[in-house]
Amino acid sequence: MQKLVQQRMKMLETLPTIIGPVSVKISDVHTGAWRYRRPVIRRDDCIRCGICATYCPCGAIEKAEEGMVIDYTYCKGCGICTVECPKKAIDFPEESTFRKEGE
Amino acid sequence: MPELDLLSKGLTTCQGCPMELIGRAALDTLGPRTITMTPPSCSAILTGSGDETGWGIPSVQTVLMSLPAFASGVSEALKIRGMDDVTVMGFAGDGGTFDIGLQSLSGAIERGHKAVFICYNNEAYMNTGNQRSSATTLGASTKTTPTGKKESAKNIDFMLLHTPLAYQATASVGNIPDFKRKLKKASEKDGPCFIHVLAPCPSGWKFPTSQTIEVAKLAVKSGAWLQFERENGKITINQKPADFALINDYLDAQKRFGRVTAEIRERIIAEAKGRYETLCRLAELDCLV
């Protein structure tokens, strides 16, 4: 029993110190439903500079091993990435074309 | 293990909102050891309502007129507890800084508390539906000035030049690396810091959501927005305006300036030139507070 307590205490020490109250309920609205045009990255033209990720207001673009990846659950489809991309490697087709493919 | 988001992705800000981008970039720089506070404004969306929040760090929803007073209290409490590495970040709009929060801000600066006050300037009360504020540019049409504002905007940067700020800077969402550098500098200071960021609002300024960053870049390029910082009593101009005639393009890009007359246009350009000239003269001095 004492060993378990000691173990737990050690675990606690590795956690970051709490500096104030934080809500455990994080707002999580799937804003991807707002989108009427979808940004699609052309893999061949993308140079992985990361400018789209810097300027994405939703933080929906991330750098992964295979290149830049857009999280369509949260992407609101504002189109900032398509304008800011220095290589213009992001297409911006209508969302309806994707729905038809799915059906 | 994936890194935790310090600001949730599923926030209900408008499409192309620069304020969310500023918040994200700020937390990217400051890291998890930050305490933030927001007044009732668009940024209250980040703090959330009820038991829900968007921040992954301690956050407070303050009243509109006293965000800097809250910040001074938190900052003093942290000092007593010996937590010197924690940054207190005030995140207010132009209403909470220029108009309603001004007396509280000047008090907090005078008392010299360690805190960073970020003002994202979208030039009107956007959260309540685009009413004029004292930051609204001359000639801009809002709900309360449908024929265009007749008065020129309050210049808060020049007002605060004579306050004992440890660090003061203006930035723009068009240049996020520059904003991050300034914020990093501010967080290392032991005193009040003020960063004024231009945040072009697509729904209030009436331009396509994809143009947010382009409009911010054009504002800096045309001289409608000045990029400078003040440190140790010396002003440094970060980016010189390319051509004041570009202000015409800047005004044409936004529908809120759809009704400005040639006369008002000239006045806007003349004021921008005057501001820049004043700043150039001030940059030659090194005797500011």
Short mmCIF file of C-alpha atoms in Angstrom, two decimals:
data_model
loop_
_atom_site.label_atom_id
_atom_site.label_comp_id
_atom_site.label_asym_id
_atom_site.label_seq_id
_atom_site.Cartn_x
_atom_site.Cartn_y
_atom_site.Cartn_z
CA MET A 1 0.00 0.00 0.00
CA GLN A 2 2.75 2.40 1.01
CA LYS A 3 4.65 1.48 -2.11
CA LEU A 4 1.63 2.37 -4.23
CA VAL A 5 1.32 5.75 -2.53
CA GLN A 6 4.98 6.45 -3.12
CA GLN A 7 4.55 5.47 -6.75
CA ARG A 8 1.62 7.81 -7.14
CA MET A 9 3.54 10.63 -5.47
CA LYS A 10 6.38 10.13 -7.95
CA MET A 11 3.87 10.26 -10.79
CA LEU A 12 2.47 13.52 -9.47
CA GLU A 13 5.92 15.08 -9.39
CA THR A 14 6.32 14.53 -13.12
CA LEU A 15 3.12 16.43 -13.89
CA PRO A 16 3.39 20.17 -14.58
CA THR A 17 2.61 22.34 -11.57
CA ILE A 18 -0.87 23.78 -11.53
CA ILE A 19 -0.88 27.55 -11.81
CA GLY A 20 -4.61 28.12 -11.62
CA PRO A 21 -8.04 26.64 -12.23
CA VAL A 22 -8.67 25.18 -15.69
CA SER A 23 -12.02 23.89 -16.88
CA VAL A 24 -11.91 20.27 -17.97
CA LYS A 25 -14.79 20.87 -20.38
CA ILE A 26 -13.24 22.21 -23.58
CA SER A 27 -15.51 23.79 -26.20
CA ASP A 28 -15.51 21.45 -29.15
CA VAL A 29 -17.87 22.52 -31.90
CA HIS A 30 -17.38 20.69 -35.18
CA THR A 31 -17.16 23.87 -37.24
CA GLY A 32 -16.37 21.93 -40.41
CA ALA A 33 -20.11 21.85 -41.03
CA TRP A 34 -19.99 25.62 -41.79
CA ARG A 35 -17.76 25.10 -44.78
CA TYR A 36 -19.11 25.68 -48.27
CA ARG A 37 -15.76 25.44 -50.06
CA ARG A 38 -13.04 22.98 -49.17
CA PRO A 39 -9.28 23.65 -49.37
CA VAL A 40 -7.43 20.70 -50.91
CA ILE A 41 -3.62 20.59 -51.00
CA ARG A 42 -1.95 19.34 -54.18
CA ARG A 43 0.81 17.10 -52.81
CA ASP A 44 3.11 17.52 -55.84
CA ASP A 45 3.21 21.32 -55.69
CA CYS A 46 3.39 21.66 -51.89
CA ILE A 47 6.88 22.61 -50.65
CA ARG A 48 5.97 22.11 -46.96
CA CYS A 49 6.95 25.64 -45.95
CA GLY A 50 4.21 25.71 -43.29
CA ILE A 51 2.93 29.20 -44.10
CA CYS A 52 -0.66 27.87 -44.36
CA ALA A 53 -0.35 26.42 -40.85
CA THR A 54 1.01 29.74 -39.50
CA TYR A 55 -1.91 31.74 -40.87
CA CYS A 56 -4.78 29.26 -40.35
CA PRO A 57 -7.04 30.93 -37.76
CA CYS A 58 -8.51 27.60 -36.65
CA GLY A 59 -5.17 25.81 -36.29
CA ALA A 60 -6.64 23.12 -38.50
CA ILE A 61 -3.52 22.63 -40.63
CA GLU A 62 -0.62 20.62 -39.23
CA LYS A 63 2.71 19.43 -40.51
CA ALA A 64 2.90 15.64 -40.69
CA GLU A 65 5.44 13.27 -42.18
CA GLU A 66 3.58 13.02 -45.48
CA GLY A 67 3.19 16.81 -45.79
CA MET A 68 0.65 19.37 -44.62
CA VAL A 69 -2.60 17.83 -43.38
CA ILE A 70 -5.91 19.69 -43.04
CA ASP A 71 -8.32 18.68 -40.28
CA TYR A 72 -11.72 18.88 -42.01
CA THR A 73 -13.58 18.44 -38.72
CA TYR A 74 -12.65 22.01 -37.76
CA CYS A 75 -11.72 23.76 -41.05
CA LYS A 76 -14.30 26.54 -41.51
CA GLY A 77 -13.37 27.06 -45.15
CA CYS A 78 -12.34 30.73 -44.87
CA GLY A 79 -9.79 30.33 -47.67
CA ILE A 80 -6.89 32.20 -46.04
CA CYS A 81 -4.55 29.27 -46.77
CA THR A 82 -5.40 29.29 -50.49
CA VAL A 83 -4.50 32.99 -50.72
CA GLU A 84 -1.38 32.84 -48.54
CA CYS A 85 0.20 29.73 -50.12
CA PRO A 86 3.33 30.99 -51.94
CA LYS A 87 3.10 28.19 -54.52
CA LYS A 88 -0.70 28.44 -54.87
CA ALA A 89 -0.79 24.70 -54.23
CA ILE A 90 -4.17 24.71 -52.48
CA ASP A 91 -7.33 24.26 -54.58
CA PHE A 92 -10.63 25.60 -53.30
CA PRO A 93 -13.51 23.59 -54.84
CA GLU A 94 -17.13 23.75 -53.73
CA GLU A 95 -18.08 21.48 -50.86
CA SER A 96 -21.10 20.14 -52.79
CA THR A 97 -18.85 18.31 -55.29
CA PHE A 98 -17.47 16.19 -52.44
CA ARG A 99 -20.90 15.32 -51.09
CA LYS A 100 -21.97 14.04 -54.50
CA GLU A 101 -18.95 11.75 -54.61
CA GLY A 102 -19.89 10.36 -51.22
CA GLU A 103 -23.44 9.59 -52.25
CA MET B 1 1.74 11.27 -27.59
CA PRO B 2 0.20 14.27 -29.38
CA GLU B 3 0.74 17.68 -27.87
CA LEU B 4 -2.22 19.21 -26.08
CA ASP B 5 -3.86 22.20 -27.73
CA LEU B 6 -3.58 25.30 -25.57
CA LEU B 7 -6.50 26.78 -27.49
CA SER B 8 -9.29 24.44 -28.62
CA LYS B 9 -9.84 24.08 -32.36
CA GLY B 10 -13.62 23.86 -32.21
CA LEU B 11 -14.34 27.53 -31.48
CA THR B 12 -17.34 29.37 -32.88
CA THR B 13 -15.52 32.48 -34.11
CA CYS B 14 -16.40 33.72 -37.60
CA GLN B 15 -14.75 32.36 -40.72
CA GLY B 16 -11.39 34.03 -41.25
CA CYS B 17 -11.32 35.62 -37.78
CA PRO B 18 -7.94 37.27 -37.08
CA MET B 19 -8.59 37.39 -33.33
CA GLU B 20 -8.47 33.60 -33.05
CA LEU B 21 -5.23 33.64 -35.03
CA ILE B 22 -3.72 36.18 -32.62
CA GLY B 23 -4.76 34.06 -29.62
CA ARG B 24 -3.27 30.96 -31.17
CA ALA B 25 -0.01 32.70 -32.08
CA ALA B 26 0.20 34.23 -28.58
CA LEU B 27 -0.12 30.85 -26.84
CA ASP B 28 2.34 29.37 -29.31
CA THR B 29 4.89 31.86 -27.99
CA LEU B 30 4.00 32.07 -24.31
CA GLY B 31 3.41 28.35 -23.71
CA PRO B 32 1.39 26.69 -20.95
CA ARG B 33 2.69 28.84 -18.09
CA THR B 34 0.31 31.69 -18.88
CA ILE B 35 -2.83 33.07 -17.25
CA THR B 36 -5.20 34.87 -19.55
CA MET B 37 -8.23 37.09 -19.14
CA THR B 38 -10.79 38.43 -21.56
CA PRO B 39 -13.47 41.11 -21.27
CA PRO B 40 -16.94 40.61 -22.81
CA SER B 41 -15.99 40.92 -26.48
CA CYS B 42 -15.35 38.61 -29.40
CA SER B 43 -12.53 37.11 -27.31
CA ALA B 44 -15.13 35.98 -24.75
CA ILE B 45 -15.92 33.25 -27.26
CA LEU B 46 -12.50 31.80 -26.44
CA THR B 47 -13.18 31.89 -22.70
CA GLY B 48 -16.60 30.36 -23.29
CA SER B 49 -19.77 30.37 -21.23
CA GLY B 50 -20.83 28.17 -18.32
CA ASP B 51 -18.34 25.45 -17.44
CA GLU B 52 -17.04 25.26 -20.98
CA THR B 53 -13.87 26.99 -22.15
CA GLY B 54 -11.63 27.16 -25.17
CA TRP B 55 -8.38 27.89 -23.35
CA GLY B 56 -6.19 25.07 -22.08
CA ILE B 57 -4.66 27.50 -19.55
CA PRO B 58 -6.23 29.27 -16.54
CA SER B 59 -8.58 31.95 -17.85
CA VAL B 60 -10.83 34.60 -16.33
CA GLN B 61 -13.88 36.29 -17.81
CA THR B 62 -13.68 39.83 -16.47
CA VAL B 63 -16.00 42.81 -16.69
CA LEU B 64 -15.52 45.15 -19.63
CA MET B 65 -14.10 48.15 -17.80
CA SER B 66 -11.58 46.48 -15.52
CA LEU B 67 -9.57 43.83 -17.33
CA PRO B 68 -6.22 45.48 -16.45
CA ALA B 69 -7.32 45.69 -12.78
CA PHE B 70 -7.95 41.93 -12.80
CA ALA B 71 -4.56 41.45 -14.45
CA SER B 72 -2.81 43.53 -11.77
CA GLY B 73 -4.43 41.46 -9.02
CA VAL B 74 -3.39 38.16 -10.58
CA SER B 75 0.09 39.49 -11.27
CA GLU B 76 0.57 40.59 -7.63
CA ALA B 77 -0.72 37.26 -6.33
CA LEU B 78 1.77 35.41 -8.52
CA LYS B 79 4.55 37.65 -7.23
CA ILE B 80 3.69 36.80 -3.61
CA ARG B 81 3.69 33.08 -4.44
CA GLY B 82 7.06 33.46 -6.13
CA MET B 83 5.89 32.34 -9.56
CA ASP B 84 7.94 34.73 -11.63
CA ASP B 85 7.94 32.66 -14.80
CA VAL B 86 4.16 32.89 -15.27
CA THR B 87 2.96 35.47 -17.81
CA VAL B 88 -0.31 37.31 -17.29
CA MET B 89 -1.93 38.05 -20.64
CA GLY B 90 -4.79 40.50 -21.03
CA PHE B 91 -6.64 39.88 -24.28
CA ALA B 92 -9.02 42.73 -25.06
CA GLY B 93 -10.49 44.31 -28.14
CA ASP B 94 -10.51 47.97 -29.06
CA GLY B 95 -13.63 48.68 -26.99
CA GLY B 96 -12.03 47.18 -23.88
CA THR B 97 -8.84 49.16 -24.43
CA PHE B 98 -9.63 52.45 -26.18
CA ASP B 99 -12.99 53.33 -24.64
CA ILE B 100 -14.26 51.42 -21.67
CA GLY B 101 -11.06 49.89 -20.29
CA LEU B 102 -8.87 52.97 -20.73
CA GLN B 103 -8.84 54.30 -17.17
CA SER B 104 -8.16 50.85 -15.77
CA LEU B 105 -5.36 50.30 -18.29
CA SER B 106 -3.66 53.58 -17.48
CA GLY B 107 -3.92 52.76 -13.75
CA ALA B 108 -2.38 49.33 -14.20
CA ILE B 109 0.46 50.77 -16.28
CA GLU B 110 1.17 53.45 -13.71
CA ARG B 111 1.32 50.89 -10.86
CA GLY B 112 3.83 48.91 -12.92
CA HIS B 113 2.44 45.38 -12.66
CA LYS B 114 4.08 42.66 -14.69
CA ALA B 115 1.55 41.82 -17.40
CA VAL B 116 1.20 41.79 -21.17
CA PHE B 117 -1.84 43.61 -22.54
CA ILE B 118 -2.72 42.56 -26.08
CA CYS B 119 -5.22 44.75 -27.89
CA TYR B 120 -6.61 43.30 -31.10
CA ASN B 121 -7.98 46.28 -32.96
CA ASN B 122 -10.92 45.48 -35.24
CA GLU B 123 -11.99 49.14 -35.21
CA ALA B 124 -15.56 48.78 -33.88
CA TYR B 125 -17.69 46.91 -31.32
CA MET B 126 -17.89 43.83 -33.54
CA ASN B 127 -19.34 41.37 -31.02
CA THR B 128 -22.50 43.41 -30.51
CA GLY B 129 -22.97 44.05 -34.22
CA ASN B 130 -20.52 46.63 -35.53
CA GLN B 131 -21.16 49.84 -33.58
CA ARG B 132 -18.63 52.67 -33.79
CA SER B 133 -15.85 52.89 -31.24
CA SER B 134 -13.16 55.52 -30.81
CA ALA B 135 -10.85 53.25 -32.83
CA THR B 136 -13.06 53.40 -35.93
CA THR B 137 -11.31 55.04 -38.85
CA LEU B 138 -12.57 58.25 -40.40
CA GLY B 139 -15.17 57.59 -43.09
CA ALA B 140 -15.96 54.00 -42.09
CA SER B 141 -19.63 53.10 -42.09
CA THR B 142 -20.90 51.15 -39.07
CA LYS B 143 -24.37 50.46 -37.65
CA THR B 144 -24.27 53.72 -35.68
CA THR B 145 -22.52 55.76 -38.39
CA PRO B 146 -24.31 54.58 -41.56
CA THR B 147 -23.11 57.52 -43.63
CA GLY B 148 -19.50 57.20 -42.53
CA LYS B 149 -17.74 58.30 -39.36
CA LYS B 150 -17.08 62.02 -39.24
CA GLU B 151 -14.28 61.96 -36.66
CA SER B 152 -10.81 60.49 -36.94
CA ALA B 153 -9.74 57.60 -34.72
CA LYS B 154 -8.10 57.93 -31.32
CA ASN B 155 -4.38 57.26 -31.54
CA ILE B 156 -3.81 55.07 -28.51
CA ASP B 157 -0.18 54.33 -29.39
CA PHE B 158 0.79 57.99 -29.21
CA MET B 159 -1.27 58.41 -26.04
CA LEU B 160 0.62 55.61 -24.32
CA LEU B 161 4.04 56.91 -25.37
CA HIS B 162 4.11 58.97 -22.20
CA THR B 163 3.23 56.16 -19.80
CA PRO B 164 5.87 54.08 -17.99
CA LEU B 165 5.44 50.97 -20.12
CA ALA B 166 8.31 48.48 -20.06
CA TYR B 167 7.64 47.63 -23.68
CA GLN B 168 5.20 48.94 -26.25
CA ALA B 169 4.71 47.71 -29.80
CA THR B 170 2.29 47.62 -32.67
CA ALA B 171 1.92 44.51 -34.82
CA SER B 172 -0.30 43.16 -37.54
CA VAL B 173 -1.82 39.76 -38.30
CA GLY B 174 -0.20 40.09 -41.72
CA ASN B 175 3.16 39.35 -40.10
CA ILE B 176 2.78 36.64 -37.45
CA PRO B 177 6.54 35.95 -36.98
CA ASP B 178 7.02 39.66 -36.16
CA PHE B 179 4.12 39.56 -33.67
CA LYS B 180 5.56 36.45 -32.02
CA ARG B 181 8.97 38.12 -31.71
CA LYS B 182 7.44 41.18 -30.06
CA LEU B 183 5.37 39.07 -27.68
CA LYS B 184 8.43 37.03 -26.70
CA LYS B 185 10.25 40.27 -25.91
CA ALA B 186 7.28 41.55 -23.90
CA SER B 187 6.96 38.35 -21.84
CA GLU B 188 10.57 38.67 -20.71
CA LYS B 189 10.10 42.21 -19.37
CA ASP B 190 9.45 42.83 -15.70
CA GLY B 191 6.72 45.41 -16.05
CA PRO B 192 3.60 46.33 -17.98
CA CYS B 193 3.75 45.75 -21.74
CA PHE B 194 1.29 46.76 -24.42
CA ILE B 195 1.00 45.18 -27.86
CA HIS B 196 -1.47 46.67 -30.30
CA VAL B 197 -2.39 44.31 -33.14
CA LEU B 198 -4.37 45.19 -36.24
CA ALA B 199 -7.15 42.62 -36.75
CA PRO B 200 -9.12 43.15 -39.97
CA CYS B 201 -12.61 41.75 -39.31
CA PRO B 202 -14.14 40.15 -42.45
CA SER B 203 -17.76 40.48 -41.29
CA GLY B 204 -17.48 44.04 -39.96
CA TRP B 205 -15.14 45.55 -42.54
CA LYS B 206 -17.01 43.66 -45.24
CA PHE B 207 -14.42 41.91 -47.38
CA PRO B 208 -14.14 38.21 -48.41
CA THR B 209 -13.01 35.93 -45.55
CA SER B 210 -9.95 34.77 -47.50
CA GLN B 211 -8.55 38.34 -47.66
CA THR B 212 -7.96 38.87 -43.89
CA ILE B 213 -4.18 38.58 -44.08
CA GLU B 214 -3.93 40.48 -47.38
CA VAL B 215 -5.87 43.46 -45.98
CA ALA B 216 -3.60 43.51 -42.91
CA LYS B 217 -0.52 43.44 -45.12
CA LEU B 218 -1.90 46.22 -47.30
CA ALA B 219 -2.62 48.37 -44.23
CA VAL B 220 1.05 48.20 -43.24
CA LYS B 221 2.32 48.69 -46.78
CA SER B 222 0.13 51.73 -47.39
CA GLY B 223 0.96 53.44 -44.10
CA ALA B 224 -2.58 53.25 -42.72
CA TRP B 225 -1.06 51.16 -39.92
CA LEU B 226 2.40 51.90 -38.47
CA GLN B 227 4.68 49.14 -37.24
CA PHE B 228 6.94 50.27 -34.43
CA GLU B 229 8.16 49.34 -30.97
CA ARG B 230 9.28 51.36 -27.97
CA GLU B 231 11.89 50.04 -25.60
CA ASN B 232 14.16 51.85 -23.13
CA GLY B 233 12.83 55.24 -24.20
CA LYS B 234 13.65 54.71 -27.86
CA ILE B 235 11.24 54.18 -30.75
CA THR B 236 12.21 51.81 -33.57
CA ILE B 237 10.20 51.83 -36.78
CA ASN B 238 9.97 48.23 -38.00
CA GLN B 239 8.52 48.72 -41.45
CA LYS B 240 8.40 51.90 -43.51
CA PRO B 241 5.23 52.54 -45.54
CA ALA B 242 5.87 51.88 -49.24
CA ASP B 243 3.48 54.40 -50.77
CA PHE B 244 0.66 56.41 -49.20
CA ALA B 245 -1.31 56.27 -52.49
CA LEU B 246 -1.89 52.58 -51.70
CA ILE B 247 -4.38 53.75 -49.08
CA ASN B 248 -6.84 54.10 -51.96
CA ASP B 249 -6.47 50.35 -52.65
CA TYR B 250 -6.81 49.67 -48.93
CA LEU B 251 -10.08 51.60 -48.79
CA ASP B 252 -11.40 50.00 -51.99
CA ALA B 253 -10.76 46.51 -50.60
CA GLN B 254 -13.35 47.11 -47.84
CA LYS B 255 -17.04 47.68 -48.38
CA ARG B 256 -17.34 49.78 -45.21
CA PHE B 257 -15.54 52.55 -47.10
CA GLY B 258 -17.94 52.22 -50.05
CA ARG B 259 -19.34 55.72 -49.56
CA VAL B 260 -16.25 57.79 -48.78
CA THR B 261 -15.95 60.94 -50.86
CA ALA B 262 -12.74 62.14 -52.51
CA GLU B 263 -12.49 64.80 -49.79
CA ILE B 264 -12.53 62.22 -46.98
CA ARG B 265 -10.04 60.08 -48.89
CA GLU B 266 -7.61 62.98 -49.02
CA ARG B 267 -8.12 63.60 -45.31
CA ILE B 268 -7.40 59.94 -44.50
CA ILE B 269 -4.19 60.01 -46.56
CA ALA B 270 -3.09 63.34 -45.06
CA GLU B 271 -3.67 62.01 -41.54
CA ALA B 272 -1.67 58.84 -42.27
CA LYS B 273 1.20 60.96 -43.61
CA GLY B 274 1.04 63.20 -40.56
CA ARG B 275 1.14 60.22 -38.20
CA TYR B 276 4.17 58.80 -39.95
CA GLU B 277 6.01 62.11 -39.94
CA THR B 278 5.32 62.55 -36.21
CA LEU B 279 6.59 59.04 -35.57
CA CYS B 280 9.76 59.69 -37.58
CA ARG B 281 10.45 62.80 -35.51
CA LEU B 282 9.80 60.88 -32.27
CA ALA B 283 12.12 58.09 -33.41
CA GLU B 284 14.97 60.59 -33.49
CA LEU B 285 14.52 61.30 -29.77
CA ASP B 286 15.67 59.09 -26.97
CA CYS B 287 14.18 60.96 -24.04
CA LEU B 288 10.76 59.31 -23.86
CA VAL B 289 9.69 57.83 -20.52
#
